[in-house]
CSV table of C-alpha atoms in Angstrom, one decimal:
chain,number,residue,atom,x,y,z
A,199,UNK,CA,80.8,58.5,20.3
A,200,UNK,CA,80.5,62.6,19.6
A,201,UNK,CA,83.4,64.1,21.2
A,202,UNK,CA,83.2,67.9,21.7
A,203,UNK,CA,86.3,70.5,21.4
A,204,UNK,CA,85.8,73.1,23.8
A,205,UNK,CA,88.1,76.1,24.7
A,206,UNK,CA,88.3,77.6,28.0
A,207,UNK,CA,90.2,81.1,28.1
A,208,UNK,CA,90.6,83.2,31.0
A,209,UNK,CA,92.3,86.6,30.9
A,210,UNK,CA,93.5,87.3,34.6
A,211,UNK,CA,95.6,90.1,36.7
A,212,UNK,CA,99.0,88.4,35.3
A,213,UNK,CA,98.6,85.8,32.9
A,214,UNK,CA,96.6,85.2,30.0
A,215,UNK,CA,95.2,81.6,30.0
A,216,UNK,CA,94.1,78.8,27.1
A,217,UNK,CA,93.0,75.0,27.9
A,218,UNK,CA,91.7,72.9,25.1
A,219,UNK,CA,89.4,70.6,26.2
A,220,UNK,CA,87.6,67.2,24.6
A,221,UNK,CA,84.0,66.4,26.1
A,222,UNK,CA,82.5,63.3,25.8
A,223,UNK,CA,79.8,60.8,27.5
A,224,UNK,CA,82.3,58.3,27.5
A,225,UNK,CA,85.2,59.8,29.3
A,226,UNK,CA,83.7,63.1,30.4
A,227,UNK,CA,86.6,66.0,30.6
A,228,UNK,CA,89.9,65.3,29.4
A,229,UNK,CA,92.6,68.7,29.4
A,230,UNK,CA,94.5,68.4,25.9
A,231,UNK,CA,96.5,71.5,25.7
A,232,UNK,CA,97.0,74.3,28.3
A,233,UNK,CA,99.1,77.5,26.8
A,234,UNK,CA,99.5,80.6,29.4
A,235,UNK,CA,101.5,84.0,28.6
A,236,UNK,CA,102.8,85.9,30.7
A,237,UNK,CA,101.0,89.5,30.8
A,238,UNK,CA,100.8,92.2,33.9
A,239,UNK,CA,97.6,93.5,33.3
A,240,UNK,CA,96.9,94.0,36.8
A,241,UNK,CA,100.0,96.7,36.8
A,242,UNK,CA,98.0,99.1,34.4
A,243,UNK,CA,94.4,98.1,36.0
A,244,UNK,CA,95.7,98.7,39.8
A,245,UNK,CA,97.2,101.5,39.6
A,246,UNK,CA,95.7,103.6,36.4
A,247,UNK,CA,92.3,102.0,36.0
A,248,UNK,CA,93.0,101.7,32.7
A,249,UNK,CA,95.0,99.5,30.6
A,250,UNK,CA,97.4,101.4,28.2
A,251,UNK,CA,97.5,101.1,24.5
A,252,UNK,CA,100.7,99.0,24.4
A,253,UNK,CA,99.3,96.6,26.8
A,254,UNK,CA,96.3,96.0,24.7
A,255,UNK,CA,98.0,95.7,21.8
A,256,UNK,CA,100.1,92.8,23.0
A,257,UNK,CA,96.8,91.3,25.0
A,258,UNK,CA,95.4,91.6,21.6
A,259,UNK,CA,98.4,89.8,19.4
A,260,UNK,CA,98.0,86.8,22.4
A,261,UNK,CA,94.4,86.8,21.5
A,262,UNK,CA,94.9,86.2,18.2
A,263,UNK,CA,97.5,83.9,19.0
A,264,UNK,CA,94.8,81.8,20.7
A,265,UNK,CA,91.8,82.1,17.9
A,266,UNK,CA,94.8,80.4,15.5
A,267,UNK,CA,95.1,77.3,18.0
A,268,UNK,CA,91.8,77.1,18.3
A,269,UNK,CA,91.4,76.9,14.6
A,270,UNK,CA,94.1,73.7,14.5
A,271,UNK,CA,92.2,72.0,17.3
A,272,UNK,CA,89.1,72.5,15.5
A,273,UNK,CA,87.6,74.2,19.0
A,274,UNK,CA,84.0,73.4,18.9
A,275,UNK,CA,82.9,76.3,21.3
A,276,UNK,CA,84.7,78.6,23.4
A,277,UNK,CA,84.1,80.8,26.8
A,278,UNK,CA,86.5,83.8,27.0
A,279,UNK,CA,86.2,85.4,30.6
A,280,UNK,CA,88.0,88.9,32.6
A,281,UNK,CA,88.4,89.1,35.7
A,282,UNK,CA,89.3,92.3,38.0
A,283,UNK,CA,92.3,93.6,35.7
A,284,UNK,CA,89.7,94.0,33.0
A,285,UNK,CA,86.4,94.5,35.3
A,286,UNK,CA,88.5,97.8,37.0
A,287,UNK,CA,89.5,99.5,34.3
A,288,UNK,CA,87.9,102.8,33.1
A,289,UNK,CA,88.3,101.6,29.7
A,290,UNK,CA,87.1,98.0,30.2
A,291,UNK,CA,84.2,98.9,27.1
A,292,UNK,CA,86.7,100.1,25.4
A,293,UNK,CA,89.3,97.0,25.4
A,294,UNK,CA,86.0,94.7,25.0
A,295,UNK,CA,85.3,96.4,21.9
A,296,UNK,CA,89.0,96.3,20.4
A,297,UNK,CA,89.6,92.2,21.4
A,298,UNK,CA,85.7,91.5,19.5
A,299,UNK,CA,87.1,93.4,16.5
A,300,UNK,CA,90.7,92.0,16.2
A,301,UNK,CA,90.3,88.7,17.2
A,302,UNK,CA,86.4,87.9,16.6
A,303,UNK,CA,86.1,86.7,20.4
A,304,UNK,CA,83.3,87.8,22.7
A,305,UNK,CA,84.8,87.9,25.7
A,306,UNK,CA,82.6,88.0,29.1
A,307,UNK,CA,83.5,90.0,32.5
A,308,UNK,CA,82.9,87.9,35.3
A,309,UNK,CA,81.6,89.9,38.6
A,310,UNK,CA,83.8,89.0,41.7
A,311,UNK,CA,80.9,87.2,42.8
A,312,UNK,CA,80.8,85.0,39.4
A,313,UNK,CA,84.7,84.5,39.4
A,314,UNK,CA,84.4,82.6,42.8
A,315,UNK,CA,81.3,80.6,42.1
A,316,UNK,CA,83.4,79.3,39.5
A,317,UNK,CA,86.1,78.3,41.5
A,318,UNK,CA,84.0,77.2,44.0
A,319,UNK,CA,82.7,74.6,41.2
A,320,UNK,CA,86.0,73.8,40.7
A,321,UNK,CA,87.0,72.8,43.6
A,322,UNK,CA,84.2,70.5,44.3
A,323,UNK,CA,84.2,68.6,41.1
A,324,UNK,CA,87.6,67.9,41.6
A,325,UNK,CA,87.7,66.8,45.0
A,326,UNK,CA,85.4,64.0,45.5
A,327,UNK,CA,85.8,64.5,49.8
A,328,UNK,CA,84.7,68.4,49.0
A,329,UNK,CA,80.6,67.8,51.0
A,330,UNK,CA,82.3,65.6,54.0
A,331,UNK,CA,85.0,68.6,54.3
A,332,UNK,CA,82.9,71.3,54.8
A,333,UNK,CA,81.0,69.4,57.0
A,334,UNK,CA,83.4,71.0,59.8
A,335,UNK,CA,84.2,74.8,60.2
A,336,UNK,CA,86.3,75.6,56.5
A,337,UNK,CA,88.1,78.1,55.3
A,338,UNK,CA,88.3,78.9,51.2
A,339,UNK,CA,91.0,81.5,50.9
A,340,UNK,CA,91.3,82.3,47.1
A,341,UNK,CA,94.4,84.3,46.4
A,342,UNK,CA,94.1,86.5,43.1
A,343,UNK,CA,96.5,89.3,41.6
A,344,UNK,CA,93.8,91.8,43.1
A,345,UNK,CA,91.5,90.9,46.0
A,346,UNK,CA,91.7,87.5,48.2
A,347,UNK,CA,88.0,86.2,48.6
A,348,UNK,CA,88.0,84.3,52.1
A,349,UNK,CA,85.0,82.1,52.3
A,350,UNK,CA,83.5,80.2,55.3
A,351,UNK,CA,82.0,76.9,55.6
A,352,UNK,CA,79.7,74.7,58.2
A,353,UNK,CA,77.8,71.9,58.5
A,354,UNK,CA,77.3,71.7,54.7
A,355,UNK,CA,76.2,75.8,53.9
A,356,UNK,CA,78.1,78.9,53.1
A,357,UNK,CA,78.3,80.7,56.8
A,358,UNK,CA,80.0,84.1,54.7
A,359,UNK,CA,82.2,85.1,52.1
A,360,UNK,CA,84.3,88.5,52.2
A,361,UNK,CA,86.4,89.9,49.3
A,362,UNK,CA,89.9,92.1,51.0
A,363,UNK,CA,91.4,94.2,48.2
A,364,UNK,CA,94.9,92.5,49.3
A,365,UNK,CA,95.5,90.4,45.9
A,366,UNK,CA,99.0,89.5,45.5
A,367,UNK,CA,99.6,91.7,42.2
A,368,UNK,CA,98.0,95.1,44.5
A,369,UNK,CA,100.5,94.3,47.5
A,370,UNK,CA,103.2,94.2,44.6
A,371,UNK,CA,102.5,97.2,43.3
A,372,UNK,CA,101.6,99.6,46.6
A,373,UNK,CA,105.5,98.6,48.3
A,374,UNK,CA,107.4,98.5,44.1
A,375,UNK,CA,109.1,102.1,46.0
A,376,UNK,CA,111.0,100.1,48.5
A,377,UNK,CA,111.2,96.3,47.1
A,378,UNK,CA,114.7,96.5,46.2
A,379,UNK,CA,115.5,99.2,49.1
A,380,UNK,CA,115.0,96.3,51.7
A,381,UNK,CA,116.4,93.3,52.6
A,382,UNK,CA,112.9,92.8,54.8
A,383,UNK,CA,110.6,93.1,52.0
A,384,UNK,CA,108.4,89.7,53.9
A,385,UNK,CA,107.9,91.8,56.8
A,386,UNK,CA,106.8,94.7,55.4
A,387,UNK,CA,104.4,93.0,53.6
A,388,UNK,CA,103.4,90.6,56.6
A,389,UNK,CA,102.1,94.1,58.2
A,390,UNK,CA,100.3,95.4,55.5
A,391,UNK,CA,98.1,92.1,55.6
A,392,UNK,CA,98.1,92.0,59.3
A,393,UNK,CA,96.0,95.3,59.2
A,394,UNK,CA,93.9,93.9,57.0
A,395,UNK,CA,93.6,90.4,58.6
A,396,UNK,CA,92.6,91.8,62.4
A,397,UNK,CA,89.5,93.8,60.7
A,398,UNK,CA,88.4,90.1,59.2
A,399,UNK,CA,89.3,88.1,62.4
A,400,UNK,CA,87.1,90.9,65.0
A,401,UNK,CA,83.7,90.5,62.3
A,402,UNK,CA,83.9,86.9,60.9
A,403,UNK,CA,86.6,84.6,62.7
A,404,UNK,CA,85.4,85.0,66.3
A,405,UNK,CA,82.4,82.5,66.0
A,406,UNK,CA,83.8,80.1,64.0
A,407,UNK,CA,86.1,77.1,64.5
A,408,UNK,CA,87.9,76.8,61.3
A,409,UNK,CA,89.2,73.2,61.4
A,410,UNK,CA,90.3,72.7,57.6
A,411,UNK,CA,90.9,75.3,54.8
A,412,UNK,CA,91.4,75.3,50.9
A,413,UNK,CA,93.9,77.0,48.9
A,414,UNK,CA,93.1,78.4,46.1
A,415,UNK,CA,95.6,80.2,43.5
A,416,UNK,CA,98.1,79.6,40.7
A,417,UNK,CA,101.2,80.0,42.8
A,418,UNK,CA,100.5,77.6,45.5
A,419,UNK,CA,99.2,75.1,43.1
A,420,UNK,CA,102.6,75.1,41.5
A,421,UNK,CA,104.3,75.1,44.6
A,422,UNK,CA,102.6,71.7,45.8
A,423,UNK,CA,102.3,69.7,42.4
A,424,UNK,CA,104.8,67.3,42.4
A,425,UNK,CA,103.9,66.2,38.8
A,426,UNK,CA,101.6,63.2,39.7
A,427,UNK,CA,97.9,62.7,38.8
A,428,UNK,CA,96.6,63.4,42.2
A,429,UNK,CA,93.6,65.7,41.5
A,430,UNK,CA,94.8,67.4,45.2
A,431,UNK,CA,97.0,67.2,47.4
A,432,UNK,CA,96.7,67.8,51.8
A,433,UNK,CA,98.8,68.1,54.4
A,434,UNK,CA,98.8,69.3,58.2
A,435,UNK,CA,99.0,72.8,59.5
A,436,UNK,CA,102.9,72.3,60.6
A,437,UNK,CA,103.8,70.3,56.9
A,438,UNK,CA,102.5,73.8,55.7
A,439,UNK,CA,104.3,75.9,58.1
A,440,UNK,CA,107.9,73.5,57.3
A,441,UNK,CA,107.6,74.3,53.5
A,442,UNK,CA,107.0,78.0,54.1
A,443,UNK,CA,110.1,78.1,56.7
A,444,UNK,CA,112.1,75.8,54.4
A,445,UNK,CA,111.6,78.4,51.5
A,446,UNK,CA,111.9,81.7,54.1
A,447,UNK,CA,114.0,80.3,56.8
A,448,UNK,CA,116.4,83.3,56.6
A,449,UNK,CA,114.5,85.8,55.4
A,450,UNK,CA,116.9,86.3,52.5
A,451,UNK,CA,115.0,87.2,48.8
A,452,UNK,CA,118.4,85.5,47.3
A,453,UNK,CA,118.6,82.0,48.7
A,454,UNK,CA,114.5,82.0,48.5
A,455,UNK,CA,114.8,82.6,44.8
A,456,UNK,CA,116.9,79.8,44.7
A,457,UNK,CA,114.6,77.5,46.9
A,458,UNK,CA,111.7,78.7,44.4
A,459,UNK,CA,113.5,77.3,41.6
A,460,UNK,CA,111.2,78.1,38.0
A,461,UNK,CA,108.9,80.0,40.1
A,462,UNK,CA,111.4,82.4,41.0
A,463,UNK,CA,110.9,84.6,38.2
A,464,UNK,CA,107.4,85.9,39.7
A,465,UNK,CA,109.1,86.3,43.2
A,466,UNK,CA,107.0,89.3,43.7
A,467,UNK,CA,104.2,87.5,43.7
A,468,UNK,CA,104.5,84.2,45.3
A,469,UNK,CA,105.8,85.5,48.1
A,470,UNK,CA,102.7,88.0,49.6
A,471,UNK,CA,100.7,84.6,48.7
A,472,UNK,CA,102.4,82.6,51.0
A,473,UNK,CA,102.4,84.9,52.9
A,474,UNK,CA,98.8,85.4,52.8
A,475,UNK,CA,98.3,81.4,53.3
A,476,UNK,CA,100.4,81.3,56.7
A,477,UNK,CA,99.0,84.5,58.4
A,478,UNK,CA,95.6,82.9,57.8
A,479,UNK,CA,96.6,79.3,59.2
A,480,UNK,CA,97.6,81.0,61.9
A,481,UNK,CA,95.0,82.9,62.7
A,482,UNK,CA,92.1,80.7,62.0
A,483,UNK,CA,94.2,77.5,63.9
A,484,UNK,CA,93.2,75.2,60.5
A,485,UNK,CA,94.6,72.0,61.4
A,486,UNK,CA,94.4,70.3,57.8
A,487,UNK,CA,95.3,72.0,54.8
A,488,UNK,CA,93.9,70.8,51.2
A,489,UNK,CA,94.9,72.3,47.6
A,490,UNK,CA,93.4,71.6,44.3
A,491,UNK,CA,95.6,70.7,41.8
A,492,UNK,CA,94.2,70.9,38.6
C-alpha cells in the first residue's frame, strides 16, 4: 500500500501554519503533525502595506524551520499558500522572492476568492450533513485576521458571497490608540461592526431567511473543541448566545481573560470574532449554529 507524505503550509494574518499529512487508498487522510508559530504579519500588512525587514527575517527563520521537518518526515510534496497579509503588501514580490531563495519553497498567493473556495471544500468534506444543510437559507461567516467573507446558501446553490474588510487582526489594529484607555473596549468594537453589518443586512439579508449558519475561523474552533474526535460540533442560537455571555457577562477584559483560559493571550483577537459571530446570529435570526472542527 503506497502511502504519500504531504505537507500543507499556510502563512496567514497571525500565525504561520504546518500539518503533515499521510495519503493513502486505504485510509485516505490522516493529520500526523500540526506545528503553528505565532507571527503578526497582518500588523505590518494592515497598516504599512508592507512587511518590514525584521518581520521577514523571522517569517523566513520559521520557514526554514518547516523545510527541516519536512525533511525528517520525508514530505513527499508540499503546497505553501498567503493569504491577505502577504497578497496586501507593496512588497509581496519582494518577500516571495526572499522565502524561494532562503528556504527553497515556492510559495503561492491565494486570491480572496481562492482562500474561501478552499474553506468552502473544507467544510464540506468534513461534514458529511454539509448538502442537506444548505438545503435551507445558510449563512458561512468566515472570520480572518483581515476581511470576514459572509456567504449565503439555498436550496443547494450559492445565492451570494461578500468580503467586509472587518477581519479580526484590522479591528485590532484601527482601536490599538484606546484598547487599554477603556474599560468598554467590546462596545466600541460592537459599533464599528454594526456600521458595517447594517450596509450588508439593507443589500443581501432582506430576502433571505437564514435558518442555519457556519463558523468559520481558528478562534472559535478552539473555543468549541472539547478535545474529542467529533469532526464538528452544533448547537442552538441561545447555547451560542450562553457561551458568549458566560465569557462577557460583565463586560470586564480581566475576568474574560480568565474565562478564556490558554486563549487569553490573543485576547485582542478572539474577542472582535465573537463578537462578529453574535451580531450576525442576531441579525440573520440563525436558529442552529454548526462549527468545523478540524
Amino acid at each position: 500500500m503506497q502511502i504519500v507524505t504531504f505537507a500543507s503550509i499556510e502563512i496567514g494574518s497571525y500565525e504561520v501554519g504546518m500539518k503533515i499529512l499521510e495519503l493513502s487508498q486505504k485510509n485516505g487522510m490522516k493529520e500526523i503533525d500540526d506545528i503553528r508559530y505565532g507571527l503578526e504579519l497582518g500588523k505590518d500588512a494592515y497598516n504599512q502595506k508592507e512587511i518590514s525587514n525584521e518581520m521577514l527575517e523571522e517569517l523566513c527563520e520559521v520557514l526554514e524551520d518547516f523545510t527541516r521537518i519536512m525533511k525528517e518526515y520525508q514530505v513527499d510534496d508540499y503546497r505553501a499558500c498567503a493569504t491577505s497579509a502577504i497578497r496586501e503588501t507593496r512588497n509581496c514580490l519582494l518577500i516571495l522572492d526572499k522565502i524561494r531563495v532562503r528556504t527553497g519553497l515556492e510559495v503561492e498567493v491565494l486570491s480572496n476568492s481562492e482562500h474561501r473556495f478552499l474553506g468552502y471544500k473544507s467544510i464540506a468534506s468534513n461534514e458529511e450533513s454539509f448538502q442537506k444543510i444548505i438545503q435551507k437559507g445558510t449563512a458561512i461567516v468566515d472570520v480572518g485576521g483581515g476581511s470576514i467573507q459572509i456567504s449565503l446558501f439555498d436550496k443547494d446553490a450559492l445565492v451570494s458571497t461578500q468580503n467586509l474588510r472587518l477581519g479580526t487582526m484590522r479591528i485590532r489594529e484601527r482601536l490599538a490608540e484606546v484598547e487599554n484607555r477603556t474599560t468598554h473596549f467590546g462596545e466600541i468594537i460592537e459599533e464599528m461592526i454594526n456600521n458595517e453589518l447594517k450596509s450588508y443586512k439593507r443589500l443581501y439579508l432582506k430576502e433571505h431567511e437564514i435558518k442555519h449558519m457556519i463558523l468559520v475561523g481558528d478562534y472559535i474552533n478552539q473555543l468549541v473543541d472539547r478535545g474529542g474526535k467529533a469532526k464538528s460540533v452544533s448547537f442552538t442560537r441561545e447555547e451560542y448566545l450562553n457561551l458568549y455571555e458566560k465569557i462577557l457577562a460583565d463586560g470586564s477584559r480581566e475576568k474574560a481573560m480568565e474565562r478564556l483560559g490558554g486563549m487569553a493571550e490573543n485576547m485582542s483577537l478572539v474577542l472582535p470574532a465573537l463578537i462578529i459571530y453574535r451580531k450576525l446570529i442576531e441579525e440573520t435570526g440563525a436558529e442552529f449554529i454548526w462549527v468545523s472542527v478540524e
